Amino acid sequence: MTEGGSFLGGSNPLSDSLALFLLQVVIIICMSRLVAIPLQYLRQPIVIAEVIGGIILGPSVLCRFQSFKDNVFPKSSLPILNIVANFGLVLFLFLVGLELDPTKLISQFKKSAAISLAGIALPFAAGVGVSKILYDRYADPSVKFSSFFVFCGVAMSITAFPVLARILTERKLLRTDVGQATLAAAASDDAMAWCLLALVVALIHNPSNSIIALYVFLTVVAWAIFLWIAIRPILLYLVRRSETKESVSQSAVLATFVLVCISAWFTQAVGVHAIFGAFLVGIITPHEHGFAIKITEKVEDLISILFLPLYFAYSGLNFSIDSLNDGASWGMVFFVIFVACGGKIIGCTTAAKFAGMSWRESITVGFLMNTKGLVELIVLNLGLQAGVINTQIFTIFVIMALVTTFMTVPIVSVIYP
């Protein structure tokens, strides 16, 4: 007999943890797919539907009804949902790392360096400026401003590389100069932003001792160097042992996924976050013989169909539209959107123009680099879990992420049809 007994005997099936979790999975996936139906006609990426679906399931809409909240998303069930969602996130960040081929980044360095630096520097500076206003009005006084302003800078400056890659593919821009420059710049952008975020998380977990935070950050850097120098050659050897280019050995696949878990455990144990370890393994995974592509094909659908909707649903439970309960709060939402868009678009457009692109191409690059999407949600959830931001600031930034991602495809379709 199962934990909660049988409903045929009069027991509540939702008292069984597994039965409740399976019901949550069904509801979350169905909700995200329902929301995706109208959005696909606007050519919006699926991530928009998943985020909105999560918000609908949260306290802003359905969890307003106490019976729904108590029976479908009771507080006791959230730790299980959180663990499964975060495991999926670890695998997803591994895939993000797989998409960043370091050899291609180096070959595109000259063209993308200016765009990438401008895409980080100007929005980061704008984020620091906004952070003072947000900190004074909304932040918990116990949070150190040094951690808060760096976090806001990262949240403003990050580009959603995975979403951007899919937009470029769908718009048939991936092989154009605009697409190549934007993708390389976004990849560099993400790499720098994740490094900054790792430093922020280290500072948050060691607020009273900056030296320990620095040691934590340097330990992660040393781990990354170790993976590249010592582990990557082993993976290369396993891949090259494959008899044909059409297949890769099971031992190579097994070694890669075991390494993902080990690296994720290490960075989590050090005090950063498990996703950083998985991301690093993705970066050092060889692309020879199409190995990275084959690994992606094995797990991408499972992650995008199952794990990411769970993660966004869990995020939606932290999103509360009620926290924006006055005109000043909504004014702050529009101000954050304006500053985030202005910093990113102006910085990247100007840099692209100086790099020799036409104004049309430069403006297209600016709007493409303004895509935030799911990477922004990951950053915001890290900040919320670490206590550096509260629900109100989280909600403001989530709306900003949705707006900046939603506007990308329609505007780029007009500027660069």
Coordinates of C-alpha atoms in Angstrom, one line a residue:
M1 CA 0.0 0.0 0.0
T2 CA 1.3 3.5 -0.8
E3 CA 2.1 6.2 1.7
G4 CA -1.3 7.9 1.6
G5 CA -3.4 4.8 1.1
S6 CA -5.9 4.3 -1.8
F7 CA -8.6 6.8 -2.7
L8 CA -10.8 3.7 -3.2
G9 CA -10.7 3.2 0.5
G10 CA -11.6 6.8 1.2
S11 CA -8.1 8.2 1.6
N12 CA -7.0 11.5 0.1
P13 CA -4.6 10.6 -2.8
L14 CA -2.9 14.0 -2.4
S15 CA -1.6 13.0 1.1
D16 CA 0.8 10.7 -0.7
S17 CA 4.0 12.7 -1.6
L18 CA 4.7 10.9 -4.9
A19 CA 1.0 11.3 -6.0
L20 CA 1.1 15.0 -5.2
F21 CA 4.3 15.6 -7.0
L22 CA 3.1 13.8 -10.1
L23 CA -0.1 15.9 -10.1
Q24 CA 2.0 19.0 -9.7
V25 CA 4.1 18.0 -12.7
V26 CA 1.0 17.4 -14.9
I27 CA -0.5 20.7 -13.9
I28 CA 2.7 22.7 -14.4
I29 CA 3.4 21.2 -17.9
C30 CA -0.2 21.6 -19.1
M31 CA -0.3 25.2 -17.9
S32 CA 2.9 26.2 -19.6
R33 CA 1.8 24.6 -22.9
L34 CA -1.7 26.2 -22.7
V35 CA -0.1 29.6 -22.3
A36 CA 2.3 28.9 -25.1
I37 CA -0.5 28.4 -27.6
P38 CA -1.5 32.1 -28.1
L39 CA 2.1 33.3 -27.6
Q40 CA 3.4 31.1 -30.5
Y41 CA 1.4 33.3 -32.9
L42 CA 3.5 36.3 -31.6
R43 CA 6.6 34.2 -32.3
Q44 CA 7.6 34.4 -28.6
P45 CA 10.1 31.9 -27.1
I46 CA 8.6 29.1 -25.0
V47 CA 10.4 30.5 -21.9
I48 CA 7.9 33.4 -21.8
A49 CA 5.0 30.9 -21.6
E50 CA 6.8 28.9 -18.9
V51 CA 7.4 32.0 -16.8
I52 CA 3.8 33.3 -17.2
G53 CA 2.5 29.8 -16.5
G54 CA 4.5 29.7 -13.2
I55 CA 3.1 33.1 -12.3
I56 CA -0.5 32.0 -12.9
L57 CA 0.1 29.0 -10.6
G58 CA 1.6 31.2 -7.9
P59 CA 0.0 33.6 -5.3
S60 CA -0.7 36.2 -8.0
V61 CA -3.5 34.1 -9.5
L62 CA -4.4 30.5 -8.6
C63 CA -2.7 30.3 -5.2
R64 CA -4.9 33.1 -4.1
F65 CA -7.5 30.4 -3.6
Q66 CA -6.6 28.8 -0.3
S67 CA -8.0 25.4 -1.2
F68 CA -5.9 25.2 -4.3
K69 CA -2.8 26.3 -2.5
D70 CA -3.4 23.9 0.4
N71 CA -4.2 20.9 -1.7
V72 CA -2.0 21.3 -4.9
F73 CA 1.0 23.4 -3.7
P74 CA 1.0 22.9 0.1
K75 CA 4.1 24.3 1.9
S76 CA 5.2 20.8 2.9
S77 CA 5.6 19.8 -0.8
L78 CA 7.8 22.7 -1.9
P79 CA 11.1 21.2 -0.7
I80 CA 10.7 18.2 -3.1
L81 CA 9.7 20.4 -6.0
N82 CA 12.6 22.7 -5.3
I83 CA 15.2 19.9 -5.3
V84 CA 13.9 18.3 -8.5
A85 CA 13.7 21.8 -10.2
N86 CA 17.2 22.7 -9.1
F87 CA 18.6 19.4 -10.3
G88 CA 17.0 20.1 -13.7
L89 CA 18.6 23.6 -13.5
V90 CA 22.0 22.0 -12.9
L91 CA 21.6 19.9 -16.1
F92 CA 20.3 23.0 -18.0
L93 CA 23.4 25.1 -17.0
F94 CA 25.5 22.2 -18.2
L95 CA 23.8 22.5 -21.6
V96 CA 24.3 26.3 -21.6
G97 CA 28.0 25.6 -21.1
L98 CA 28.0 23.1 -23.9
E99 CA 26.7 25.8 -26.3
L100 CA 29.7 28.0 -25.5
D101 CA 32.5 26.7 -27.6
P102 CA 35.7 28.4 -26.3
T103 CA 37.5 27.9 -29.6
K104 CA 34.8 29.8 -31.5
L105 CA 34.8 32.5 -28.9
I106 CA 38.5 33.1 -29.4
S107 CA 38.1 33.2 -33.2
Q108 CA 35.3 35.8 -32.9
F109 CA 37.0 37.8 -30.1
K110 CA 38.0 40.9 -32.1
K111 CA 34.6 41.4 -33.5
S112 CA 32.6 40.7 -30.4
A113 CA 34.9 42.0 -27.6
A114 CA 33.8 45.7 -27.9
I115 CA 30.1 44.7 -28.0
S116 CA 30.5 42.3 -25.1
L117 CA 32.4 44.8 -22.9
A118 CA 29.9 47.6 -23.7
G119 CA 27.0 45.2 -23.1
I120 CA 28.4 44.5 -19.6
A121 CA 29.9 47.8 -18.6
L122 CA 27.1 50.3 -19.3
P123 CA 24.2 48.2 -18.0
F124 CA 26.2 47.3 -15.0
A125 CA 26.9 50.9 -14.2
A126 CA 23.2 51.7 -14.8
G127 CA 22.3 48.8 -12.5
V128 CA 24.5 50.2 -9.8
G129 CA 22.8 53.5 -10.1
V130 CA 19.3 51.9 -9.8
S131 CA 20.5 49.8 -6.9
K132 CA 20.8 52.7 -4.6
I133 CA 17.2 53.7 -5.1
L134 CA 16.0 50.1 -4.8
Y135 CA 18.1 49.5 -1.7
D136 CA 16.8 52.6 0.1
R137 CA 13.2 51.9 -0.7
Y138 CA 12.7 48.1 -0.7
A139 CA 15.8 46.2 0.5
D140 CA 16.3 44.5 3.8
P141 CA 18.6 46.7 5.9
S142 CA 20.6 43.6 7.0
V143 CA 21.8 43.0 3.4
K144 CA 25.1 44.6 2.7
F145 CA 24.9 47.2 0.0
S146 CA 28.1 46.0 -1.6
S147 CA 26.5 42.6 -2.4
F148 CA 23.2 44.3 -3.4
F149 CA 24.7 46.7 -5.9
V150 CA 26.9 44.1 -7.6
F151 CA 23.8 41.8 -7.8
C152 CA 21.7 44.5 -9.4
G153 CA 24.5 45.3 -11.9
V154 CA 24.7 41.6 -12.9
A155 CA 20.8 41.4 -13.2
M156 CA 20.8 44.5 -15.5
S157 CA 23.7 43.4 -17.7
I158 CA 23.1 39.7 -18.3
T159 CA 22.0 38.4 -21.7
A160 CA 20.1 35.1 -22.1
F161 CA 22.5 33.3 -24.4
P162 CA 20.3 30.1 -24.8
V163 CA 17.2 32.1 -25.7
L164 CA 19.1 34.4 -28.0
A165 CA 20.6 31.4 -29.9
R166 CA 17.1 30.1 -30.5
I167 CA 15.8 33.5 -31.6
L168 CA 18.7 33.8 -34.1
T169 CA 18.1 30.3 -35.4
E170 CA 14.3 30.9 -35.9
R171 CA 14.9 34.3 -37.6
K172 CA 17.6 32.7 -39.8
L173 CA 20.2 35.1 -38.6
L174 CA 22.6 32.6 -37.1
R175 CA 25.0 32.6 -40.1
T176 CA 24.9 36.4 -40.8
D177 CA 27.5 38.8 -39.5
V178 CA 24.9 40.2 -37.1
G179 CA 24.1 36.8 -35.8
Q180 CA 27.7 35.7 -35.4
A181 CA 28.8 38.9 -33.7
T182 CA 25.8 38.9 -31.4
L183 CA 26.1 35.3 -30.4
A184 CA 29.8 35.6 -29.6
A185 CA 29.2 38.8 -27.7
A186 CA 26.4 37.2 -25.7
A187 CA 28.5 34.2 -24.9
S188 CA 31.3 36.4 -23.6
D189 CA 28.7 38.5 -21.7
D190 CA 27.3 35.4 -20.0
A191 CA 30.7 34.1 -19.0
M192 CA 31.7 37.4 -17.4
A193 CA 28.3 37.8 -15.8
W194 CA 28.4 34.3 -14.2
C195 CA 31.9 35.1 -12.9
L196 CA 30.6 38.2 -11.2
L197 CA 27.6 36.3 -9.9
A198 CA 29.8 33.7 -8.4
L199 CA 31.6 36.5 -6.6
V200 CA 28.3 38.0 -5.4
V201 CA 27.1 34.6 -4.0
A202 CA 30.5 34.2 -2.2
L203 CA 30.1 37.6 -0.7
I204 CA 26.5 36.9 0.4
H205 CA 27.4 33.6 2.1
N206 CA 30.4 35.3 3.9
P207 CA 29.0 38.8 4.6
S208 CA 31.3 39.4 7.6
N209 CA 34.6 38.3 6.0
S210 CA 35.4 39.5 2.5
I211 CA 38.7 37.5 2.6
I212 CA 36.8 34.2 2.9
A213 CA 34.6 35.3 0.0
L214 CA 37.7 36.0 -2.1
Y215 CA 39.1 32.6 -1.2
V216 CA 35.8 31.0 -2.2
F217 CA 35.9 32.8 -5.6
L218 CA 39.5 31.9 -6.2
T219 CA 38.8 28.3 -5.3
V220 CA 36.1 28.2 -8.0
V221 CA 38.6 29.8 -10.5
A222 CA 41.2 27.2 -9.6
W223 CA 38.6 24.4 -10.1
A224 CA 37.8 25.8 -13.5
I225 CA 41.5 25.8 -14.4
F226 CA 41.8 22.2 -13.1
L227 CA 38.9 21.1 -15.2
W228 CA 40.4 22.6 -18.3
I229 CA 44.0 21.4 -17.8
A230 CA 43.4 18.0 -16.2
I231 CA 39.9 16.8 -17.1
R232 CA 39.3 18.1 -20.6
P233 CA 42.2 16.0 -22.1
I234 CA 40.6 12.8 -20.5
L235 CA 37.3 13.6 -22.1
L236 CA 39.0 14.3 -25.4
Y237 CA 40.7 10.9 -25.2
L238 CA 37.4 9.1 -24.5
V239 CA 35.7 10.9 -27.4
R240 CA 38.5 10.2 -29.8
R241 CA 38.4 6.5 -28.9
S242 CA 34.9 6.3 -30.5
E243 CA 35.0 4.1 -33.6
T244 CA 32.9 6.5 -35.7
K245 CA 31.9 10.1 -35.8
E246 CA 28.3 9.0 -35.8
S247 CA 28.4 7.5 -32.3
V248 CA 30.1 8.2 -29.1
S249 CA 31.0 5.6 -26.5
Q250 CA 28.7 5.1 -23.5
S251 CA 31.8 5.5 -21.2
A252 CA 32.3 9.0 -22.5
V253 CA 28.7 10.0 -21.9
L254 CA 28.7 8.3 -18.4
A255 CA 32.0 10.1 -17.5
T256 CA 30.6 13.4 -18.6
F257 CA 27.4 13.2 -16.5
V258 CA 29.3 11.8 -13.4
L259 CA 31.7 14.8 -13.8
V260 CA 28.7 17.2 -14.0
C261 CA 27.4 15.9 -10.6
I262 CA 30.9 16.0 -9.0
S263 CA 31.6 19.5 -10.2
A264 CA 28.1 20.7 -9.2
W265 CA 28.6 19.1 -5.7
F266 CA 32.1 20.7 -5.4
T267 CA 30.9 24.3 -6.1
Q268 CA 27.8 23.8 -3.9
A269 CA 30.1 22.5 -1.1
V270 CA 32.5 25.4 -1.5
G271 CA 29.7 27.9 -1.0
V272 CA 28.8 29.2 -4.4
H273 CA 26.0 27.2 -6.2
A274 CA 25.8 23.8 -7.9
I275 CA 24.9 25.4 -11.2
F276 CA 28.4 27.0 -11.5
G277 CA 30.0 23.6 -11.4
A278 CA 27.7 22.2 -14.1
F279 CA 28.3 25.2 -16.3
L280 CA 32.1 24.8 -16.1
V281 CA 31.8 21.1 -17.1
G282 CA 29.7 22.2 -20.1
I283 CA 32.4 24.7 -21.2
I284 CA 35.2 22.1 -21.0
T285 CA 33.3 19.3 -22.7
P286 CA 34.9 18.6 -26.2
H287 CA 33.0 19.5 -29.4
E288 CA 35.1 17.0 -31.5
H289 CA 33.1 14.3 -33.4
G290 CA 29.9 16.2 -32.6
F291 CA 30.2 15.0 -29.0
A292 CA 28.6 18.1 -27.5
I293 CA 25.8 18.0 -30.0
K294 CA 25.1 14.3 -29.2
I295 CA 25.1 14.9 -25.4
T296 CA 22.7 17.8 -26.0
E297 CA 20.3 15.6 -28.1
K298 CA 20.2 13.0 -25.3
V299 CA 18.9 15.3 -22.6
E300 CA 17.7 18.6 -24.1
D301 CA 14.1 17.5 -24.6
L302 CA 13.7 16.1 -21.1
I303 CA 15.2 19.3 -19.6
S304 CA 13.1 21.7 -21.7
I305 CA 9.8 19.8 -21.4
L306 CA 10.0 18.6 -17.8
F307 CA 12.6 20.3 -15.6
L308 CA 12.5 23.9 -16.8
P309 CA 8.7 24.3 -16.4
L310 CA 9.1 22.9 -12.8
Y311 CA 11.8 25.5 -12.1
F312 CA 9.6 28.4 -13.5
A313 CA 6.6 27.1 -11.6
Y314 CA 8.6 27.2 -8.4
S315 CA 9.8 30.7 -9.3
G316 CA 6.2 31.7 -9.9
L317 CA 5.4 30.8 -6.3
N318 CA 7.8 33.5 -5.2
F319 CA 6.3 36.1 -7.6
S320 CA 3.7 38.3 -5.9
I321 CA 1.9 41.0 -7.9
D322 CA 0.4 42.1 -4.6
S323 CA 3.8 43.3 -3.4
L324 CA 3.5 46.1 -6.0
N325 CA 0.6 47.7 -4.2
D326 CA 1.0 51.4 -5.0
G327 CA 1.8 53.8 -7.8
A328 CA 5.4 54.3 -6.7
S329 CA 6.1 50.6 -7.0
W330 CA 4.8 50.5 -10.5
G331 CA 6.7 53.6 -11.3
M332 CA 9.8 51.8 -10.2
V333 CA 8.9 48.8 -12.5
F334 CA 8.8 51.1 -15.5
F335 CA 12.0 52.9 -14.4
V336 CA 13.9 49.6 -14.0
I337 CA 12.7 48.5 -17.5
F338 CA 13.7 51.9 -19.0
V339 CA 17.2 51.8 -17.4
A340 CA 17.8 48.1 -18.3
C341 CA 16.8 48.6 -21.9
G342 CA 18.6 51.9 -22.3
G343 CA 21.9 50.7 -20.9
K344 CA 22.0 47.5 -22.9
I345 CA 20.7 48.8 -26.2
I346 CA 22.7 52.0 -26.2
G347 CA 25.9 50.3 -25.1
C348 CA 25.7 47.4 -27.6
T349 CA 24.5 49.6 -30.5
T350 CA 27.3 52.1 -30.0
A351 CA 29.9 49.4 -29.7
A352 CA 28.6 47.6 -32.8
K353 CA 28.7 50.8 -34.8
F354 CA 32.3 51.5 -33.8
A355 CA 33.1 47.8 -34.8
G356 CA 32.2 48.7 -38.4
M357 CA 28.5 47.7 -38.7
S358 CA 25.8 49.8 -40.3
W359 CA 23.3 51.6 -38.1
R360 CA 20.6 49.0 -39.0
E361 CA 22.8 46.1 -38.0
S362 CA 24.0 47.9 -34.9
I363 CA 20.5 48.6 -33.6
T364 CA 19.6 45.0 -34.3
V365 CA 22.5 43.8 -32.2
G366 CA 21.5 46.2 -29.5
F367 CA 17.9 44.8 -29.2
L368 CA 19.1 41.2 -29.6
M369 CA 21.6 41.6 -26.7
N370 CA 18.7 43.1 -24.6
T371 CA 17.2 39.6 -24.4
K372 CA 17.1 38.5 -20.7
G373 CA 14.8 35.4 -20.5
L374 CA 15.4 32.4 -18.4
V375 CA 19.0 33.3 -17.4
E376 CA 17.7 36.4 -15.7
L377 CA 15.2 34.2 -13.8
I378 CA 18.0 32.0 -12.6
V379 CA 20.0 35.0 -11.4
L380 CA 17.0 36.4 -9.6
N381 CA 16.1 33.1 -7.9
L382 CA 19.7 32.8 -6.7
G383 CA 19.4 36.3 -5.2
L384 CA 16.1 35.5 -3.6
Q385 CA 17.3 32.2 -2.1
A386 CA 20.5 33.9 -0.8
G387 CA 18.4 36.7 0.8
V388 CA 20.0 39.5 -1.2
I389 CA 16.7 40.6 -2.6
N390 CA 13.1 40.2 -1.3
T391 CA 9.8 39.3 -3.0
Q392 CA 9.1 42.9 -4.0
I393 CA 12.4 43.4 -5.8
F394 CA 12.2 39.9 -7.3
T395 CA 8.8 40.7 -8.8
I396 CA 10.1 44.0 -10.2
F397 CA 13.0 42.3 -11.9
V398 CA 10.9 39.4 -13.2
I399 CA 8.5 41.9 -15.0
M400 CA 11.6 43.6 -16.5
A401 CA 12.9 40.2 -17.7
L402 CA 9.5 39.4 -19.3
V403 CA 9.2 42.7 -21.0
T404 CA 12.8 42.8 -22.4
T405 CA 12.4 39.3 -23.8
F406 CA 8.9 39.8 -25.2
M407 CA 9.9 42.9 -27.1
T408 CA 13.0 41.3 -28.9
V409 CA 11.4 39.3 -31.7
P410 CA 8.7 41.8 -32.8
I411 CA 11.2 44.7 -32.9
V412 CA 14.0 42.7 -34.6
S413 CA 11.4 41.5 -37.2
V414 CA 10.7 45.1 -38.1
I415 CA 14.3 46.4 -38.1
Y416 CA 16.0 43.4 -39.7
P417 CA 13.3 41.4 -41.6

